[in-house]
Coordinates of C-alpha atoms in Angstrom, one line a residue:
Chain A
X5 CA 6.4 46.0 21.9
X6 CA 3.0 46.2 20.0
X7 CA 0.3 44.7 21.2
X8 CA -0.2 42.7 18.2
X9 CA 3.1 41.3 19.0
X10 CA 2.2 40.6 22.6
X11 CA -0.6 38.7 22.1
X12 CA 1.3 36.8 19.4
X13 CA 4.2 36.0 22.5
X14 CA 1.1 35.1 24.8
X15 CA -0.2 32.7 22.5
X16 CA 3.3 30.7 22.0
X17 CA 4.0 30.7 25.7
X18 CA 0.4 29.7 26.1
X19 CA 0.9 26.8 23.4
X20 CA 4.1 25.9 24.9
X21 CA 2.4 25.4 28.5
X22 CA -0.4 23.5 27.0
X23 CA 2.2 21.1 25.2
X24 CA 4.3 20.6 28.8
X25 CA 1.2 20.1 30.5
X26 CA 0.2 17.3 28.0
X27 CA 3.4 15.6 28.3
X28 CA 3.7 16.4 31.7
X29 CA 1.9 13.3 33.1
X30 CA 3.5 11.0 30.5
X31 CA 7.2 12.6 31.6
X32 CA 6.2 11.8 35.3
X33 CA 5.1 8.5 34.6
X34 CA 7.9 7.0 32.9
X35 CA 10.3 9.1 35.4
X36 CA 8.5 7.4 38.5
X37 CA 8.8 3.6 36.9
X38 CA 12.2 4.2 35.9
X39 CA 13.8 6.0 39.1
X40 CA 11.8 2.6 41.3
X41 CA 12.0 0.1 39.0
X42 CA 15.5 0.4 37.9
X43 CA 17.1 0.1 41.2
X44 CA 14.7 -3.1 41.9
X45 CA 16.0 -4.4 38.2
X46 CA 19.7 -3.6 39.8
X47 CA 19.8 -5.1 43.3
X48 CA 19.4 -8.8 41.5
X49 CA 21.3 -7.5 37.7
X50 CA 19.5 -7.5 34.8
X51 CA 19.8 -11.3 33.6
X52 CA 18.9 -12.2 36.7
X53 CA 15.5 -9.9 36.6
X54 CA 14.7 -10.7 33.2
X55 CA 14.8 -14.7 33.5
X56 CA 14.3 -15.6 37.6
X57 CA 10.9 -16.6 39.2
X58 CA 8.3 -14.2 40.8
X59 CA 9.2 -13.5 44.5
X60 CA 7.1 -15.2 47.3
X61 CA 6.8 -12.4 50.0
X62 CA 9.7 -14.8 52.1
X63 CA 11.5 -14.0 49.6
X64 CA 14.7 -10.9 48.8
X65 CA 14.5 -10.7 45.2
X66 CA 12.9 -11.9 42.3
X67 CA 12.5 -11.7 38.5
X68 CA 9.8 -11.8 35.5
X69 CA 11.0 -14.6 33.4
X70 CA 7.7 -16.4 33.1
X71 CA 6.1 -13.3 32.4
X72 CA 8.6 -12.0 30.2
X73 CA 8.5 -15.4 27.9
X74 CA 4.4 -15.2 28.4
X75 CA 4.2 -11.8 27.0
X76 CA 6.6 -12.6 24.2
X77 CA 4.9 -15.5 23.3
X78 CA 1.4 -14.1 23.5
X79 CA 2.3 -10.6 21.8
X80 CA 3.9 -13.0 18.7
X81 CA 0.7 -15.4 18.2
X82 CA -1.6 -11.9 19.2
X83 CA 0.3 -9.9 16.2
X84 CA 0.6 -13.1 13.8
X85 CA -3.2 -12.8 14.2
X86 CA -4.0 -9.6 14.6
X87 CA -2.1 -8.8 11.3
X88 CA -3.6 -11.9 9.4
X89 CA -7.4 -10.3 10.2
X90 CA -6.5 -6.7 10.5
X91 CA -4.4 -6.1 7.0
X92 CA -6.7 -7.6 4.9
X93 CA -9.6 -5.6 6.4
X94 CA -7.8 -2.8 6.3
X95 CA -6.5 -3.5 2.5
X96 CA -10.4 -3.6 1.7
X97 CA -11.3 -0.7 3.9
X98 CA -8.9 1.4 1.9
X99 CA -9.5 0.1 -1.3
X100 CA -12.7 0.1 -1.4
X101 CA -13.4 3.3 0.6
X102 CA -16.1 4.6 -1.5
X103 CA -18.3 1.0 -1.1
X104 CA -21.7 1.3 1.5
X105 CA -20.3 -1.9 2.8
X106 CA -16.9 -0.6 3.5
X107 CA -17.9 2.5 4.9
X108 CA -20.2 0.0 7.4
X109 CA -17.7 -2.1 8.1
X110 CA -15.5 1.3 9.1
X111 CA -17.9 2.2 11.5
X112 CA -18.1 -0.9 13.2
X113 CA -14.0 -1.2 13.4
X114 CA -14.2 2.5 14.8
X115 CA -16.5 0.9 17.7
X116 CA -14.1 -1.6 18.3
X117 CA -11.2 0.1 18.5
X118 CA -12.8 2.2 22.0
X119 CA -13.9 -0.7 23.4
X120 CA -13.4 -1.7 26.5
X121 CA -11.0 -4.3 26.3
X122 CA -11.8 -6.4 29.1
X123 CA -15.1 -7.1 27.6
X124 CA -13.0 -8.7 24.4
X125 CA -11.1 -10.7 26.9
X126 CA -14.6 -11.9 28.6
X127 CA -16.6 -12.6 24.9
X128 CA -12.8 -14.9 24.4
X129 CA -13.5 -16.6 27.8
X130 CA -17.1 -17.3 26.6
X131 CA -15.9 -18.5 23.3
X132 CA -13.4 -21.1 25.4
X133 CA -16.3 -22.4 27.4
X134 CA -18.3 -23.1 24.2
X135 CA -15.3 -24.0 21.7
X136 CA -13.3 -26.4 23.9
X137 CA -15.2 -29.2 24.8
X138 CA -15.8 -29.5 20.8
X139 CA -12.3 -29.1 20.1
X140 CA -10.3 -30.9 22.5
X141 CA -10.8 -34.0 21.8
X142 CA -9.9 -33.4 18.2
X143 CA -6.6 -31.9 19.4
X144 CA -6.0 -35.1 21.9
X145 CA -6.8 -37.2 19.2
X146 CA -4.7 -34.9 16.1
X147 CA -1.7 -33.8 18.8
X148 CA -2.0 -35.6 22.3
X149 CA -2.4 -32.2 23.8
X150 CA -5.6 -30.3 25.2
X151 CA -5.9 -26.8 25.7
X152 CA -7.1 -25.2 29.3
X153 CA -9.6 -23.0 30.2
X154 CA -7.3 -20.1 30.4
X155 CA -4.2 -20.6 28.2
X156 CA -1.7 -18.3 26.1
X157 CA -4.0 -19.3 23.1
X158 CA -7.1 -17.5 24.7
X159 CA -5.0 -14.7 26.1
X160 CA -3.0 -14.2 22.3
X161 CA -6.6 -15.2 20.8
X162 CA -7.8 -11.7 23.2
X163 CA -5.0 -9.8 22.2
X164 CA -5.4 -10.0 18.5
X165 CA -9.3 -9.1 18.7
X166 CA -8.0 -5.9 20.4
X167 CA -5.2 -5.4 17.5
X168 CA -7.1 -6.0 14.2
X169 CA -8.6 -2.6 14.6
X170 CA -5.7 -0.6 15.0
X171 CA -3.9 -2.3 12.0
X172 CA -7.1 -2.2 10.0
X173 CA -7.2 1.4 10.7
X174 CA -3.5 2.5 10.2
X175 CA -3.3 0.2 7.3
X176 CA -6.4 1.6 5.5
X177 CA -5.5 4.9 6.2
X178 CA -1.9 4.1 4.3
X179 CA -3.8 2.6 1.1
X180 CA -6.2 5.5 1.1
X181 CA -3.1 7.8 0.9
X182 CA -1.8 6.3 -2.1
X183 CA -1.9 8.9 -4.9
X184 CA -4.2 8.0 -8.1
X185 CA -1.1 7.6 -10.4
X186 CA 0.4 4.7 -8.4
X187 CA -3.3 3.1 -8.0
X188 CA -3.2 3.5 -11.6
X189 CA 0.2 2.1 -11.9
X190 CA -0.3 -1.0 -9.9
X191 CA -3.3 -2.3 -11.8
X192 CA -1.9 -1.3 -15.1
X193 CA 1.1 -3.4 -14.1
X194 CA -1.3 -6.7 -13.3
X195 CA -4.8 -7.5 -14.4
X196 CA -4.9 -9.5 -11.1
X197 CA -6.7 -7.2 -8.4
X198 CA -5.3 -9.2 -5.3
X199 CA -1.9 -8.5 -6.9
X200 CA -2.5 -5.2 -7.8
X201 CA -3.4 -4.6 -3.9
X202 CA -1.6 -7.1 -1.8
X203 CA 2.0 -7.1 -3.9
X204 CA 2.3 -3.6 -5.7
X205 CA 0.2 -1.4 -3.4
X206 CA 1.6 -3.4 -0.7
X207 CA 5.4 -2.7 -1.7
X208 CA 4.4 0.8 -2.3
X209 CA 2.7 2.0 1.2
X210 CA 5.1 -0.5 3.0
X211 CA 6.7 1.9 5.8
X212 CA 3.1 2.6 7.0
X213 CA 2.1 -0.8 6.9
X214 CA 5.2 -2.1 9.4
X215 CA 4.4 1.2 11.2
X216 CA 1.1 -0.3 12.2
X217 CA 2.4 -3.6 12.4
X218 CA 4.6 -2.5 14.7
X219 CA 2.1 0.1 16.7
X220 CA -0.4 -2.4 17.0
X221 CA 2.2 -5.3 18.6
X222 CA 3.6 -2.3 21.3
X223 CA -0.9 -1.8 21.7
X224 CA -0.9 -5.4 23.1
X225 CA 2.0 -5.8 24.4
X226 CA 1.3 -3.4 27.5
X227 CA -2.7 -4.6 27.8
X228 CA -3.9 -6.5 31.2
X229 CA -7.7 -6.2 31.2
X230 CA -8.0 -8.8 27.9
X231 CA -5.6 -11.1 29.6
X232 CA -7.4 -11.7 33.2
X233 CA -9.6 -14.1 31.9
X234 CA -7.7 -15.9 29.3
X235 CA -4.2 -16.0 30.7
X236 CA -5.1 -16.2 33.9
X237 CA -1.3 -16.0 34.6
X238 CA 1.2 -18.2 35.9
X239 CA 4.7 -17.9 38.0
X240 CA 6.4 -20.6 36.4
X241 CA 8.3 -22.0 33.5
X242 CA 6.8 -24.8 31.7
X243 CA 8.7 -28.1 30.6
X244 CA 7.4 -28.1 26.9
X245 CA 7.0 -24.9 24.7
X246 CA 3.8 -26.0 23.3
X247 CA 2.0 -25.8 27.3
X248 CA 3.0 -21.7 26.5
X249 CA -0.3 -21.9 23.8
X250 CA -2.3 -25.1 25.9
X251 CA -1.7 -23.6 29.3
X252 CA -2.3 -20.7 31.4
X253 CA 0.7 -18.1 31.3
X254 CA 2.2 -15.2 32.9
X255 CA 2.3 -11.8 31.4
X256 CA 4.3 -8.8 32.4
X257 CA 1.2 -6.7 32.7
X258 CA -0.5 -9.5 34.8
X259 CA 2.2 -9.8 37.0
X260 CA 2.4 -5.6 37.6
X261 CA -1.2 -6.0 38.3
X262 CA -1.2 -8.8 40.6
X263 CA 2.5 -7.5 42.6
X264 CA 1.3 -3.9 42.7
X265 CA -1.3 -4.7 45.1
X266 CA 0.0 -6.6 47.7
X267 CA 1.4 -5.1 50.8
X268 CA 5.2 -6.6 50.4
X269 CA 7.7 -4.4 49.9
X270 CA 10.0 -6.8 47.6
X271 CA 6.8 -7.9 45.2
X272 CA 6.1 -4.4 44.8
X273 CA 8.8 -3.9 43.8
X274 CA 9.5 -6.0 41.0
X275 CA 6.6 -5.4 39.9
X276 CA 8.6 -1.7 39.3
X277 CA 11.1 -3.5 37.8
X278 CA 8.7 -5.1 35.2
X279 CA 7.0 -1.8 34.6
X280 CA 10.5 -0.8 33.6
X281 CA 11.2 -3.4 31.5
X282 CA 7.7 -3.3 29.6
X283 CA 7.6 0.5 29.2
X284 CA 11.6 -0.2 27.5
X285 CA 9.6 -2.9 25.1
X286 CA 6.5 -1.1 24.3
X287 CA 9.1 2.4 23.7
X288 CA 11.2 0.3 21.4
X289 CA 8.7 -0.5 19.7
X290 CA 7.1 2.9 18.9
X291 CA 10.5 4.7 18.3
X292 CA 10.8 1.3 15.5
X293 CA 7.5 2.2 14.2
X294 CA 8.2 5.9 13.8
X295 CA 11.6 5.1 12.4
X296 CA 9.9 2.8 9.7
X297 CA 7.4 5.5 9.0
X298 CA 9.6 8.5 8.5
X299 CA 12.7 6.4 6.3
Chain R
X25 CA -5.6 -2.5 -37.3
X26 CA -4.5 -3.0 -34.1
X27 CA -7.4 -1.2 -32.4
X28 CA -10.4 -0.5 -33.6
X29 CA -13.5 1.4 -31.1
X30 CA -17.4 1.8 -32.2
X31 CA -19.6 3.5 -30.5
X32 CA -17.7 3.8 -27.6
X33 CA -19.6 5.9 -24.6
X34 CA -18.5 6.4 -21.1
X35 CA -20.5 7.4 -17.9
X36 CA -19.3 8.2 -14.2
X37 CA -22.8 8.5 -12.3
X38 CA -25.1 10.0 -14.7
X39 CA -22.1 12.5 -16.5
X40 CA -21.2 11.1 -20.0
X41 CA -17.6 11.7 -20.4
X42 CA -17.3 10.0 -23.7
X43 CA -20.0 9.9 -26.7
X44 CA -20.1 7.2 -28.8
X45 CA -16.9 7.3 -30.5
X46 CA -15.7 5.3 -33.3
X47 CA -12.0 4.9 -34.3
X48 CA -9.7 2.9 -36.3
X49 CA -6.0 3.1 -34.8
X50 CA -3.5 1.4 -37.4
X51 CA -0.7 -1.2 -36.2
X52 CA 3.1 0.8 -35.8
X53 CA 2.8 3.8 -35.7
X54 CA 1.7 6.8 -33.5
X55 CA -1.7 7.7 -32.9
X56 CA -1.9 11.0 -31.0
X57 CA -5.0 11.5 -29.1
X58 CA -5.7 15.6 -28.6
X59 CA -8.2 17.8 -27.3
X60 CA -8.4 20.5 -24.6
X61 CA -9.2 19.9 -20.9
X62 CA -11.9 17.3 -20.0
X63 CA -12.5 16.3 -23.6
X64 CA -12.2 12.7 -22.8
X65 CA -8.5 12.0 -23.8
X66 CA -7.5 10.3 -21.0
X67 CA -10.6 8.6 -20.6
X68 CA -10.6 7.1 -23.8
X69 CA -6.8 5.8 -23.2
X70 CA -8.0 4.3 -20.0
X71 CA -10.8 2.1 -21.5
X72 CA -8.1 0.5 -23.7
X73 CA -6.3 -1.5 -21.2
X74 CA -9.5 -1.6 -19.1
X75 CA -7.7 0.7 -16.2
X76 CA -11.2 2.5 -16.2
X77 CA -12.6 -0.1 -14.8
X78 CA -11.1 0.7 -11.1
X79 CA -13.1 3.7 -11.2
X80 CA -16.6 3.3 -9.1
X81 CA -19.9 4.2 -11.2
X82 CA -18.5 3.8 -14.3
X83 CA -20.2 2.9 -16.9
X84 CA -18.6 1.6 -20.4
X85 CA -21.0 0.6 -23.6
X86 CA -20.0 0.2 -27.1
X87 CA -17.1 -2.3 -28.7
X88 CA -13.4 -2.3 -28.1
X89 CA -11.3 -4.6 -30.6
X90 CA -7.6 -5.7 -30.1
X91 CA -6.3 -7.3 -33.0
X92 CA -10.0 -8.3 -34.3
X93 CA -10.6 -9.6 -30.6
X94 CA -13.0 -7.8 -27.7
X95 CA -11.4 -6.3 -25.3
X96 CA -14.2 -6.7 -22.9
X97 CA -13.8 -10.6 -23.4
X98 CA -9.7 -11.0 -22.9
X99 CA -8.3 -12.4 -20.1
X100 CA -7.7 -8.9 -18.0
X101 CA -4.3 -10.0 -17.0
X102 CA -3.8 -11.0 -20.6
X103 CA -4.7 -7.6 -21.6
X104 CA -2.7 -5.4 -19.6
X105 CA 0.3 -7.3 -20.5
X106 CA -0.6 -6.7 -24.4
X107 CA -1.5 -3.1 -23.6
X108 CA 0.4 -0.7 -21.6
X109 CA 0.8 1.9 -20.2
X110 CA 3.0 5.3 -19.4
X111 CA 1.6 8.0 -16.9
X112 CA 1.5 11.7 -17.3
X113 CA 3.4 12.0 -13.8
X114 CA 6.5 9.5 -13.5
X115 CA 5.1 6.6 -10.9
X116 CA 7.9 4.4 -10.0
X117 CA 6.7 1.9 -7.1
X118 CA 8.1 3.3 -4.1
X119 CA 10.8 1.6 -2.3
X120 CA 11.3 -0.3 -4.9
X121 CA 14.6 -0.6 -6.6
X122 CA 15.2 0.2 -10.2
X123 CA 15.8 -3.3 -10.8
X124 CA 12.6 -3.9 -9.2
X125 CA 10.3 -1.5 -10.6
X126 CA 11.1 -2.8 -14.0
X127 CA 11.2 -6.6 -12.6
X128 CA 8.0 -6.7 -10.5
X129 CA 5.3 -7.0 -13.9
X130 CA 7.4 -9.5 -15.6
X131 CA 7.4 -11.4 -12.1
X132 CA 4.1 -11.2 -11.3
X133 CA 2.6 -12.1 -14.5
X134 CA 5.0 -14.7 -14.4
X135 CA 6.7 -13.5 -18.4
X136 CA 10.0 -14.6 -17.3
X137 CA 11.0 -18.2 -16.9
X138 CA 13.8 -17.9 -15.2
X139 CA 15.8 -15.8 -13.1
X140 CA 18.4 -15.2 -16.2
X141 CA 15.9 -14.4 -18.8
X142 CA 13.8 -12.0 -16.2
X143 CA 17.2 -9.8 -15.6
X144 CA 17.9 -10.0 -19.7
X145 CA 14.3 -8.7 -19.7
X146 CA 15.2 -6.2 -17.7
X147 CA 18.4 -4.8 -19.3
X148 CA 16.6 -5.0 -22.4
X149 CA 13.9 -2.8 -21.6
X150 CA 16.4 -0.8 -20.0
X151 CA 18.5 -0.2 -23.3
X152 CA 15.0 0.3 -25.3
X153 CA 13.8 3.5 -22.6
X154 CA 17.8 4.7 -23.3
X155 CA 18.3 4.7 -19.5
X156 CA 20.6 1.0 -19.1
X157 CA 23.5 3.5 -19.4
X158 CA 22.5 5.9 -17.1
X159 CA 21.6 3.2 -14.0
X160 CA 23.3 0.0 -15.0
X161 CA 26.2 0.5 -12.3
X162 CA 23.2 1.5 -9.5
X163 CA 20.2 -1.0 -10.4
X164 CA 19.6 -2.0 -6.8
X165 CA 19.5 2.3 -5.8
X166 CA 16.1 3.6 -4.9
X167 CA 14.3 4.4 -8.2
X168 CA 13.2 7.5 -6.2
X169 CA 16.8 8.6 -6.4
X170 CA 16.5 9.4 -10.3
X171 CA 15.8 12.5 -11.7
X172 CA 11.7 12.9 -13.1
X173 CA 13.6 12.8 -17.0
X174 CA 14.8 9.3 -15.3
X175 CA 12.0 7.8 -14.0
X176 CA 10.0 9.0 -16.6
X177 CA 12.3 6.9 -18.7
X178 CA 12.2 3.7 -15.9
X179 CA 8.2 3.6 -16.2
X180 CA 8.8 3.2 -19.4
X181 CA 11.1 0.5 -19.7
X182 CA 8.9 -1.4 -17.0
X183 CA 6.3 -0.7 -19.5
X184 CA 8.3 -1.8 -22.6
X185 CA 9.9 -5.0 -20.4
X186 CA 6.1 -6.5 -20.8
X187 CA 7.2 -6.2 -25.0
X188 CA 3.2 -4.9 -25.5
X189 CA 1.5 -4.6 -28.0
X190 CA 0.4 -1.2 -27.9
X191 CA 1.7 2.0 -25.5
X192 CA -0.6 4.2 -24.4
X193 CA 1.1 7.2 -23.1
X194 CA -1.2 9.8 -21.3
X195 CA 0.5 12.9 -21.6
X196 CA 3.7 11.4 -20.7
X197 CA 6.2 14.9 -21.2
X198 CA 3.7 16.9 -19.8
X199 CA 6.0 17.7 -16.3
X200 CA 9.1 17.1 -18.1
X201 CA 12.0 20.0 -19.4
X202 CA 12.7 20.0 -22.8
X203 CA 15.1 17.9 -23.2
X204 CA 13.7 15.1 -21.4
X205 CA 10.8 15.5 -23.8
X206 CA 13.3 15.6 -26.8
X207 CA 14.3 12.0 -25.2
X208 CA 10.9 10.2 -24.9
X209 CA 9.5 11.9 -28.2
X210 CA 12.8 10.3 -30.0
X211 CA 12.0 6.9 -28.2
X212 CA 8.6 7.2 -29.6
X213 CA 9.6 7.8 -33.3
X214 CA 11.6 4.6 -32.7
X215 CA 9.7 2.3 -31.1
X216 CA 6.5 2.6 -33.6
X217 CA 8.4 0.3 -35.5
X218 CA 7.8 -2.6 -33.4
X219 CA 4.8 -1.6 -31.6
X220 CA 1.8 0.7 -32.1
X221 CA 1.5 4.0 -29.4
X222 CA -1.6 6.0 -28.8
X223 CA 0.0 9.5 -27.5
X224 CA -2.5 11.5 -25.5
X225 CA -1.3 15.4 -25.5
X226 CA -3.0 18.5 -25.1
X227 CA -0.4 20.0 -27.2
X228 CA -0.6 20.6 -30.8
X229 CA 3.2 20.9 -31.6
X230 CA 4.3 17.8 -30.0
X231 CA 1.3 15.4 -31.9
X232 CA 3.0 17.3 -35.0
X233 CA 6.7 16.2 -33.7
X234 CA 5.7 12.5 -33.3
X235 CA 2.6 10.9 -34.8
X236 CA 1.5 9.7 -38.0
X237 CA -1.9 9.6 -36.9
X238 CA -4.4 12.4 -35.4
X239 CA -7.3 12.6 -33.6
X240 CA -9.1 15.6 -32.5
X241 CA -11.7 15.5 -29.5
X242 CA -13.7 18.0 -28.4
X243 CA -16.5 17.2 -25.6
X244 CA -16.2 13.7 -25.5
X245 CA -16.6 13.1 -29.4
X246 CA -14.4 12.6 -32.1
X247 CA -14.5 15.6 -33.9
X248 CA -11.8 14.6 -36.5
X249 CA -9.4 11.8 -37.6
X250 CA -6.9 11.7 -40.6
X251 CA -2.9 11.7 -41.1
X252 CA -0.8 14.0 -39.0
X253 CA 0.2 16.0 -41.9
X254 CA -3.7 16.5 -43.3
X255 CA -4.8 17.0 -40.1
X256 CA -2.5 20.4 -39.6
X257 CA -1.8 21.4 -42.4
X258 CA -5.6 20.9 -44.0
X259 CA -8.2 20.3 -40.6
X260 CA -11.5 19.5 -42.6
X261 CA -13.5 21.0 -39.4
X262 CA -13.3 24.7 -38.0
X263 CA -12.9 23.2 -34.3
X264 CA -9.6 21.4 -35.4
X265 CA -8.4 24.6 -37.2
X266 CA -8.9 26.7 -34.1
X267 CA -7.6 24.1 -31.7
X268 CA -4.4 23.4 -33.9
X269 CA -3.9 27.0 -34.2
X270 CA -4.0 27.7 -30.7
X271 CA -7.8 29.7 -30.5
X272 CA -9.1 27.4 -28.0

């Protein structure tokens, strides 16, 4: 063999070693959840896991219902707002790339997609303390309901302030990428700017558009930090649906947090079992996303 | 006339791209815009329906009349339904349907009352691009699935469904085979008779084929105007002579 050929066979095992060793912890990760957390899911079946109560340390077996509905509630009302901020800012980040105040604004949404999240979910704790006493008694007096301190509001409220970057981003990205003639095109077709971007460009760069959507709700669905001071959590089911946004709620990643660190065996491991079951959702969610992406 | 341009002069940043051109273009018939590379063609069709106006640092001056009325005073909306436009590369909306490509301008600038009239709209403009045939049994299939002769054709019926005024058509054969071009240069001929078409081409042969009208630019200027037959036959200025005859 030549040497030039050698060092060409070096390089690709070297590559190749690189690539296991980066997917390596990943593999081992997921391997580990899924080898404890699937026999802690199976000892009580899967309906059973997915809707009972949180064990007390008296008792066998337990579930994650309460988290389970917190997170799907709070990653719902988190997205719904996330996307409302996040894909308009990102429609004008990509539209109007070549604008100082876009470019600013880029900068700033690039700080605030490394930032440490549970300062988001303190600044939403702050806003609480100052917003509620104003607004409560509008909401007793509008709806006959109050919302607490810590509630699935504040904790969804969190969770979109950490998504709006991502979508922003990915979104902007996908209307940067759109080739002149289809620009062209969708203004040509409308005089009406807003059209032009939020219905033609829209329908055009769609795919990448649900793709961060989509990457952005499996972000938030898997975050703790934002949620320990606005969730708070909770181990029970609540009467009325509406005490799931007054309230404080559970969250799968709250629970994992809270379970993972005590010293009984059959808390530990459900909270396994919810690892499980959230590394399941938030894997769904990215294999959807890549799906919609590549169609 | 149906448009009429004086003094027209267009900037991006400091570069002047077009130099204060004046020109009459007459109702039905076919106006071909030539010129080499960077003389302005393009730009020129853009400030017509006001597309330029997307374009950061650009600077228009000079007057722009539709039918006796100022361009730069209509109702943008209004405009780009009376004026539009076909691409030099086919640009179908992606994911969109063929249905959908040709249904989404009537829809959103609301030209069809009801659902009925909006899918007679359709096959209409359809029929008039000469494609209704070719897709009518596959409407709701991706336009992306037609060939570029096809969607060349389906850009154009979404234009015609709007039933403008004028067609401006930027090089529209330019990545096209022959007999693709053969199709849209036909549909040209044809459709002058209810609307007027300013042709942009950097190629001699086909503003012979198809227009009535020709202008030559050169730089960003008008260099000359006249009939098509005058204009190739007997080009009053040297740099039409060499450009029609293939020197530059």
């Amino acid at each position: 063999m030549s040497r030039r050929a050698l060092v060409d066979k070096a390089g690709q095992a070297l590559v190749v070693a690189l690539a296991v060793l980066g997917a390596l912890p990943v593999v081992l990760v997921i391997v580990d959840i899924y080898a404890k957390g699937i026999p802690a899911i199976a000892r009580i079946g899967l309906v059973e896991f997915l809707t009972g109560l949180p064990p007390t340390p008296l008792d066998e077996a337990g579930g994650i219902g309460p988290a389970l509905v917190g997170t799907l509630v709070m990653a719902v009302m988190g997205a719904a707002m996330g996307i409302a901020v996040g894909f308009p800012l990102g429609v004008y980040l990509g539209a109007y790339r070549h604008e100082r105040l876009a470019a600013v604004s880029q900068s700033f949404i690039n700080v605030l997609v490394e930032y440490p999240t549970i300062a988001v979910g303190l600044f939403v704790y702050a806003a609480m303390s100052l917003a509620l006493p104003a607004v409560n008694p509008v909401l007793r007096a509008l709806l006959g309901v109050e919302v607490s301190q810590f509630s699935g509001l504040a904790g969804a409220t969190a969770l979109a302030i950490v998504m709006v970057p991502y979508v922003a981003i990915f979104t902007a990205s996908a209307y940067a990428s759109v080739g002149r003639e289809l620009w062209e095109a969708a203004h040509a077709i409308t005089g009406d700017e807003a059209k032009a971007l939020f219905v033609v460009l829209r329908k055009a760069a769609w795919r990448a558009i649900l793709a961060s959507f989509l990457i952005g709700t499996a972000k938030i669905m898997g975050e703790t930090a934002p949620l320990l001071f606005t969730a708070l959590g909770n181990d029970y089911y609540y009467a009325s649906p509406h005490e799931y946004v007054t309230g404080p709620v559970g969250a799968v990643p709250l629970l994992i947090y809270y379970m993972a660190q005590t010293n009984y065996e059959v808390q530990n491991e459900v909270a396994y079992g919810a690892a499980a079951v959230l590394i399941t959702l938030v894997l769904a969610v990215f294999v959807l996303a890549r799906a919609a992406s590549r169609r | 006339m149906s448009l009429r341009v004086k003094g027209l002069t267009v900037s991006f940043g400091g570069t002047r791209v077009l130099d204060g051109v004046d020109l009459e273009v007459p109702r039905n018939a076919v106006f071909a815009v030539m010129g080499p590379s960077g003389s302005g063609k393009s730009t020129l069709l853009r400030v017509f329906n006001r597309l330029i106006e997307i374009y950061p640092d650009v600077r228009v001056e000079g007057e722009v009349y539709l039918d006796g009325a100022d361009i730069f005073e209509l109702d943008l909306q209004n405009l780009r339904v009376r004026v539009q436009m076909v691409f030099q590369l086919p640009n179908p909306i992606p994911n969109l349907s063929i249905y959908e490509n040709v249904a989404l301008g009537l829809k959103l600038n609301r030209l069809a009352r009801s659902r009925r009239e909006l899918e007679e709209r359709v096959r209409r403009a359809l029929e008039r691009a000469q494609l209704w045939d070719e897709v009518r049994d596959r409407l709701g299939s991706p336009a992306s699935k037609l060939s570029g002769g096809q969607q060349q054709r389906l850009v154009l019926a979404r234009a015609l469904a709007f039933e403008p005024e004028v067609l401006l058509m930027d090089e529209p054969t330019a990545n096209l085979d022959p007999v693709n071009t053969a199709k849209i240069e036909e549909l040209m001929v044809e459709l002058k008779r209810e609307l007027t078409i300013v042709l942009v081409t950097h190629y001699p042969p086909q503003a012979a084929r198809v227009s009535d009208y020709v202008a030559f630019m050169y730089r960003g200027r008008i260099v000359e105007v006249g009939r098509a037959g005058e204009i190739f036959t007997r080009p009053r200025n040297e740099l039409t002579e060499r450009y029609v005859t293939g020197k530059i």
